């Protein structure tokens, strides 16, 4: 009986030691409360009013409350990685002054068009929440392409701007030498003496010389190299 009790105490001692080591390791790996509080205050531009450690799904977390211009938020932070696990608005600040009101449609238009240019056209405005911050996503059509702005919902600060550039259509290449010859022979039958691809008056053209042995007439035909249009026919 005594041996069994000794064995039981031994097992209990091993388990206790393992738990002490585990929690000691977990505590050592946890971010300091002050560091977490500073991170939250910088991110949400507020003041941490309460922070306490706890367990969530077998993980060490910090339960915090942070006061911002918009209101009081509950934020749960992974104590090891610092990742935001949950965020919830607890109390809305009903005494916000005018500077802390959400942007109006006119203010959004003014901010975006000042950046994108007066020729830009706003096609969509969407309000969203991102990490406890109210933002407006604004889509605009610009000369360069489709732009997307992310604005702070209260201050109007441009948090992010992206531009999806339009795909420029490459001009079609010039017609082939043989295509140009075929066009010229339809206009003036005979034997082709010479074909040149050159610039004339800022225009790329084919200059084709054709001789007709039966009529003993020569022709110089100018063809637009891109459209295949016959620009001139000179007979000699």
C-alpha positions as a LaTeX table, in Angstrom:
\begin{tabular}{lrrr}
\hline
Residue & $x$ (\AA) & $y$ (\AA) & $z$ (\AA) \\
\hline
Unk1 & 0.00 & 0.00 & 0.00 \\
Unk2 & 2.83 & 2.32 & 0.97 \\
Unk3 & 4.56 & 1.64 & $-2.36$ \\
Unk4 & 1.38 & 2.56 & $-4.25$ \\
Unk5 & 1.12 & 5.83 & $-2.34$ \\
Unk6 & 4.73 & 6.64 & $-3.08$ \\
Unk7 & 4.18 & 5.89 & $-6.75$ \\
Unk8 & 1.07 & 8.07 & $-6.84$ \\
Unk9 & 2.89 & 11.00 & $-5.22$ \\
Unk10 & 5.75 & 10.54 & $-7.68$ \\
Unk11 & 3.38 & 10.76 & $-10.66$ \\
Unk12 & 1.67 & 13.79 & $-9.16$ \\
Unk13 & 5.04 & 15.42 & $-8.63$ \\
Unk14 & 6.03 & 14.88 & $-12.25$ \\
Unk15 & 2.73 & 16.33 & $-13.50$ \\
Unk16 & 3.05 & 19.33 & $-11.21$ \\
Unk17 & 6.58 & 19.96 & $-12.41$ \\
Unk18 & 5.41 & 19.72 & $-16.05$ \\
Unk19 & 2.62 & 22.24 & $-15.42$ \\
Unk20 & 5.03 & 24.62 & $-13.71$ \\
Unk21 & 7.40 & 24.38 & $-16.68$ \\
Unk22 & 4.52 & 24.86 & $-19.17$ \\
Unk23 & 3.09 & 27.96 & $-17.54$ \\
Unk24 & 6.53 & 29.36 & $-16.92$ \\
Unk25 & 7.33 & 28.97 & $-20.63$ \\
Unk26 & 3.97 & 30.43 & $-21.69$ \\
Unk27 & 4.48 & 33.41 & $-19.35$ \\
Unk28 & 8.02 & 33.99 & $-20.62$ \\
Unk29 & 6.72 & 33.97 & $-24.22$ \\
Unk30 & 3.90 & 36.41 & $-23.53$ \\
Unk31 & 4.24 & 40.05 & $-24.58$ \\
Unk32 & 4.41 & 42.51 & $-21.66$ \\
Unk33 & 1.14 & 44.27 & $-20.80$ \\
Unk34 & 2.75 & 47.66 & $-21.35$ \\
Unk35 & 3.86 & 46.71 & $-24.86$ \\
Unk36 & 0.38 & 45.46 & $-25.78$ \\
Unk37 & $-1.24$ & 48.61 & $-24.36$ \\
Unk38 & 1.14 & 50.84 & $-26.31$ \\
Unk39 & 0.47 & 48.90 & $-29.52$ \\
Unk40 & $-3.31$ & 49.27 & $-29.11$ \\
Unk41 & $-3.11$ & 52.97 & $-28.28$ \\
Unk42 & $-0.98$ & 53.65 & $-31.37$ \\
Unk43 & $-3.19$ & 51.58 & $-33.63$ \\
Unk44 & $-6.56$ & 52.92 & $-32.49$ \\
Unk45 & $-5.52$ & 56.39 & $-31.36$ \\
Unk46 & $-7.04$ & 55.85 & $-27.94$ \\
Unk47 & $-6.32$ & 55.16 & $-24.28$ \\
Unk48 & $-6.22$ & 51.67 & $-22.76$ \\
Unk49 & $-8.33$ & 51.78 & $-19.61$ \\
Unk50 & $-8.13$ & 48.12 & $-18.60$ \\
Unk51 & $-5.90$ & 45.19 & $-19.51$ \\
Unk52 & $-5.84$ & 41.76 & $-17.91$ \\
Unk53 & $-4.54$ & 38.34 & $-18.92$ \\
Unk54 & $-6.71$ & 35.26 & $-19.33$ \\
Unk55 & $-7.26$ & 32.04 & $-21.24$ \\
Unk56 & $-9.18$ & 31.61 & $-24.49$ \\
Unk57 & $-9.33$ & 28.26 & $-26.28$ \\
Unk58 & $-6.28$ & 27.07 & $-24.32$ \\
Unk59 & $-4.29$ & 30.13 & $-25.35$ \\
Unk60 & $-3.02$ & 33.02 & $-23.27$ \\
Unk61 & $-4.73$ & 36.29 & $-24.23$ \\
Unk62 & $-5.14$ & 39.84 & $-23.00$ \\
Unk63 & $-8.64$ & 41.22 & $-22.44$ \\
Unk64 & $-8.49$ & 44.98 & $-22.88$ \\
Unk65 & $-10.77$ & 48.00 & $-22.97$ \\
Unk66 & $-9.69$ & 51.04 & $-24.97$ \\
Unk67 & $-11.39$ & 54.43 & $-25.14$ \\
Unk68 & $-11.35$ & 56.10 & $-28.57$ \\
Unk69 & $-13.03$ & 59.16 & $-30.04$ \\
Unk70 & $-15.82$ & 56.94 & $-31.30$ \\
Unk71 & $-16.42$ & 55.08 & $-28.03$ \\
Unk72 & $-15.22$ & 52.35 & $-25.68$ \\
Unk73 & $-14.05$ & 49.11 & $-27.31$ \\
Unk74 & $-13.30$ & 45.64 & $-25.97$ \\
Unk75 & $-10.27$ & 44.12 & $-27.70$ \\
Unk76 & $-8.91$ & 40.61 & $-27.19$ \\
Unk77 & $-5.23$ & 40.19 & $-28.11$ \\
Unk78 & $-3.20$ & 37.01 & $-28.43$ \\
Unk79 & $-0.63$ & 37.43 & $-25.66$ \\
Unk80 & 2.17 & 35.75 & $-27.64$ \\
Unk81 & 1.72 & 36.96 & $-31.24$ \\
Unk82 & 0.00 & 40.29 & $-30.54$ \\
Unk83 & $-2.71$ & 39.47 & $-33.12$ \\
Unk84 & $-6.17$ & 40.97 & $-32.59$ \\
Unk85 & $-8.53$ & 38.08 & $-31.87$ \\
Unk86 & $-11.78$ & 39.98 & $-31.27$ \\
Unk87 & $-13.02$ & 43.55 & $-31.15$ \\
Unk88 & $-16.38$ & 44.86 & $-30.01$ \\
Unk89 & $-17.86$ & 48.33 & $-29.48$ \\
Unk90 & $-19.06$ & 48.51 & $-25.86$ \\
Unk91 & $-20.22$ & 52.11 & $-25.59$ \\
Unk92 & $-20.74$ & 54.71 & $-28.30$ \\
Unk93 & $-19.55$ & 58.18 & $-27.37$ \\
Unk94 & $-22.65$ & 60.33 & $-27.74$ \\
Unk95 & $-20.78$ & 63.53 & $-26.89$ \\
Unk96 & $-18.46$ & 63.61 & $-29.87$ \\
Unk97 & $-17.86$ & 67.10 & $-31.23$ \\
Unk98 & $-18.31$ & 68.07 & $-34.87$ \\
Unk99 & $-14.74$ & 67.12 & $-35.82$ \\
Unk100 & $-15.46$ & 63.58 & $-34.70$ \\
Unk101 & $-18.61$ & 63.10 & $-36.76$ \\
Unk102 & $-18.55$ & 60.79 & $-39.76$ \\
Unk103 & $-17.61$ & 62.45 & $-43.03$ \\
Unk104 & $-20.50$ & 63.69 & $-45.14$ \\
Unk105 & $-20.91$ & 62.78 & $-48.81$ \\
Unk106 & $-19.77$ & 66.28 & $-49.79$ \\
Unk107 & $-16.62$ & 65.96 & $-47.69$ \\
Unk108 & $-15.80$ & 62.56 & $-49.17$ \\
Unk109 & $-16.23$ & 63.92 & $-52.69$ \\
Unk110 & $-14.02$ & 66.91 & $-51.93$ \\
Unk111 & $-11.21$ & 64.82 & $-50.42$ \\
Unk112 & $-11.19$ & 62.21 & $-53.19$ \\
Unk113 & $-11.51$ & 64.59 & $-56.13$ \\
Unk114 & $-8.77$ & 66.80 & $-54.72$ \\
Unk115 & $-6.43$ & 63.81 & $-54.95$ \\
Unk116 & $-7.79$ & 62.11 & $-58.07$ \\
Unk117 & $-8.49$ & 65.24 & $-60.11$ \\
Unk118 & $-11.68$ & 67.02 & $-61.06$ \\
Unk119 & $-12.16$ & 64.82 & $-64.12$ \\
Unk120 & $-12.41$ & 61.70 & $-61.95$ \\
Unk121 & $-15.87$ & 60.20 & $-61.41$ \\
Unk122 & $-16.81$ & 58.58 & $-58.09$ \\
Unk123 & $-18.66$ & 55.34 & $-58.85$ \\
Unk124 & $-19.03$ & 53.74 & $-55.40$ \\
Unk125 & $-18.76$ & 54.69 & $-51.71$ \\
Unk126 & $-18.81$ & 51.93 & $-49.09$ \\
Unk127 & $-18.61$ & 52.29 & $-45.30$ \\
Unk128 & $-16.79$ & 49.52 & $-43.41$ \\
Unk129 & $-15.09$ & 48.69 & $-40.11$ \\
Unk130 & $-11.42$ & 47.74 & $-40.08$ \\
Unk131 & $-9.72$ & 46.87 & $-36.80$ \\
Unk132 & $-12.09$ & 49.09 & $-34.84$ \\
Unk133 & $-11.76$ & 52.02 & $-37.23$ \\
Unk134 & $-14.58$ & 53.30 & $-39.43$ \\
Unk135 & $-13.41$ & 53.76 & $-43.01$ \\
Unk136 & $-14.90$ & 54.71 & $-46.36$ \\
Unk137 & $-13.84$ & 52.79 & $-49.47$ \\
Unk138 & $-14.30$ & 55.04 & $-52.48$ \\
Unk139 & $-13.98$ & 53.80 & $-56.06$ \\
Unk140 & $-13.26$ & 56.34 & $-58.81$ \\
Unk141 & $-12.81$ & 56.17 & $-62.56$ \\
Unk142 & $-9.78$ & 58.18 & $-63.64$ \\
Unk143 & $-8.02$ & 58.76 & $-66.94$ \\
Unk144 & $-5.30$ & 56.35 & $-65.82$ \\
Unk145 & $-7.70$ & 53.61 & $-64.67$ \\
Unk146 & $-9.80$ & 52.64 & $-61.65$ \\
Unk147 & $-8.66$ & 54.09 & $-58.33$ \\
Unk148 & $-9.64$ & 52.99 & $-54.82$ \\
Unk149 & $-9.32$ & 55.27 & $-51.79$ \\
Unk150 & $-9.62$ & 54.23 & $-48.14$ \\
Unk151 & $-10.45$ & 57.21 & $-45.92$ \\
Unk152 & $-10.62$ & 57.46 & $-42.14$ \\
Unk153 & $-14.35$ & 57.87 & $-41.53$ \\
Unk154 & $-13.86$ & 60.77 & $-39.11$ \\
Unk155 & $-10.65$ & 62.60 & $-40.01$ \\
Unk156 & $-10.71$ & 62.10 & $-43.78$ \\
Unk157 & $-7.09$ & 60.90 & $-43.74$ \\
Unk158 & $-6.23$ & 58.89 & $-46.87$ \\
Unk159 & $-5.15$ & 55.56 & $-45.40$ \\
Unk160 & $-4.59$ & 53.75 & $-48.70$ \\
Unk161 & $-4.78$ & 54.48 & $-52.41$ \\
Unk162 & $-4.48$ & 51.93 & $-55.19$ \\
Unk163 & $-4.79$ & 52.30 & $-58.95$ \\
Unk164 & $-5.68$ & 49.58 & $-61.41$ \\
Unk165 & $-4.26$ & 50.95 & $-64.64$ \\
Unk166 & $-6.16$ & 50.54 & $-67.87$ \\
Unk167 & $-4.74$ & 48.11 & $-70.37$ \\
Unk168 & $-3.62$ & 50.20 & $-73.29$ \\
Unk169 & $-4.61$ & 48.73 & $-76.61$ \\
Unk170 & $-1.56$ & 48.23 & $-78.74$ \\
Unk171 & $-2.05$ & 49.53 & $-82.25$ \\
Unk172 & $-2.34$ & 46.79 & $-84.83$ \\
Unk173 & 0.88 & 46.16 & $-86.70$ \\
Unk174 & 1.30 & 47.08 & $-90.36$ \\
Unk175 & $-0.03$ & 44.83 & $-93.07$ \\
Unk176 & 2.46 & 42.43 & $-94.61$ \\
Unk177 & 4.52 & 43.13 & $-97.71$ \\
Unk178 & 2.54 & 40.53 & $-99.65$ \\
Unk179 & $-0.80$ & 42.03 & $-98.61$ \\
Unk180 & 0.37 & 45.41 & $-99.84$ \\
Unk181 & 1.46 & 43.88 & $-103.16$ \\
Unk182 & $-1.90$ & 42.15 & $-103.62$ \\
Unk183 & $-3.73$ & 45.43 & $-103.03$ \\
Unk184 & $-1.50$ & 47.25 & $-105.50$ \\
Unk185 & $-1.92$ & 44.58 & $-108.22$ \\
Unk186 & $-5.68$ & 44.75 & $-107.89$ \\
Unk187 & $-5.42$ & 48.46 & $-108.60$ \\
Unk188 & $-2.85$ & 48.15 & $-111.37$ \\
Unk189 & $-1.95$ & 44.73 & $-112.83$ \\
Unk190 & 1.60 & 44.04 & $-113.98$ \\
Unk191 & 4.97 & 43.00 & $-112.63$ \\
Unk192 & 6.20 & 44.36 & $-109.33$ \\
Unk193 & 9.59 & 46.05 & $-109.70$ \\
Unk194 & 10.17 & 47.39 & $-106.20$ \\
Unk195 & 8.51 & 47.58 & $-102.75$ \\
Unk196 & 9.62 & 49.98 & $-100.00$ \\
Unk197 & 8.25 & 50.49 & $-96.49$ \\
Unk198 & 8.91 & 54.07 & $-95.45$ \\
Unk199 & 7.65 & 57.14 & $-93.64$ \\
Unk200 & 5.93 & 59.83 & $-95.69$ \\
Unk201 & 4.53 & 62.89 & $-93.96$ \\
Unk202 & 4.63 & 61.13 & $-90.60$ \\
Unk203 & 2.73 & 58.16 & $-92.01$ \\
Unk204 & 4.06 & 54.64 & $-92.53$ \\
Unk205 & 3.39 & 53.59 & $-96.13$ \\
Unk206 & 4.29 & 51.03 & $-98.74$ \\
Unk207 & 5.61 & 52.47 & $-102.00$ \\
Unk208 & 5.16 & 49.89 & $-104.74$ \\
Unk209 & 6.43 & 50.20 & $-108.30$ \\
Unk210 & 4.63 & 48.11 & $-110.96$ \\
Unk211 & 5.36 & 47.81 & $-114.69$ \\
Unk212 & 2.82 & 46.62 & $-117.23$ \\
Unk213 & 4.66 & 45.18 & $-120.29$ \\
Unk214 & 1.55 & 45.15 & $-122.47$ \\
Unk215 & 0.79 & 48.83 & $-122.05$ \\
Unk216 & 4.38 & 49.84 & $-121.31$ \\
Unk217 & 3.03 & 51.92 & $-118.45$ \\
Unk218 & 4.63 & 52.10 & $-115.03$ \\
Unk219 & 2.78 & 52.92 & $-111.83$ \\
Unk220 & 3.90 & 54.02 & $-108.39$ \\
Unk221 & 1.25 & 53.16 & $-105.82$ \\
Unk222 & 1.33 & 54.49 & $-102.23$ \\
Unk223 & $-0.57$ & 52.36 & $-99.67$ \\
Unk224 & $-1.18$ & 53.10 & $-95.97$ \\
Unk225 & 0.83 & 50.41 & $-94.16$ \\
Unk226 & $-1.74$ & 50.02 & $-91.38$ \\
Unk227 & $-5.11$ & 50.35 & $-93.09$ \\
Unk228 & $-4.23$ & 49.13 & $-96.60$ \\
Unk229 & $-5.83$ & 52.25 & $-98.05$ \\
Unk230 & $-4.49$ & 53.35 & $-101.48$ \\
Unk231 & $-3.30$ & 56.90 & $-100.94$ \\
Unk232 & $-2.11$ & 57.68 & $-104.45$ \\
Unk233 & $-1.45$ & 56.17 & $-107.87$ \\
Unk234 & 1.12 & 57.83 & $-110.12$ \\
Unk235 & 1.31 & 56.65 & $-113.74$ \\
Unk236 & 4.30 & 57.11 & $-115.99$ \\
\hline
\end{tabular}
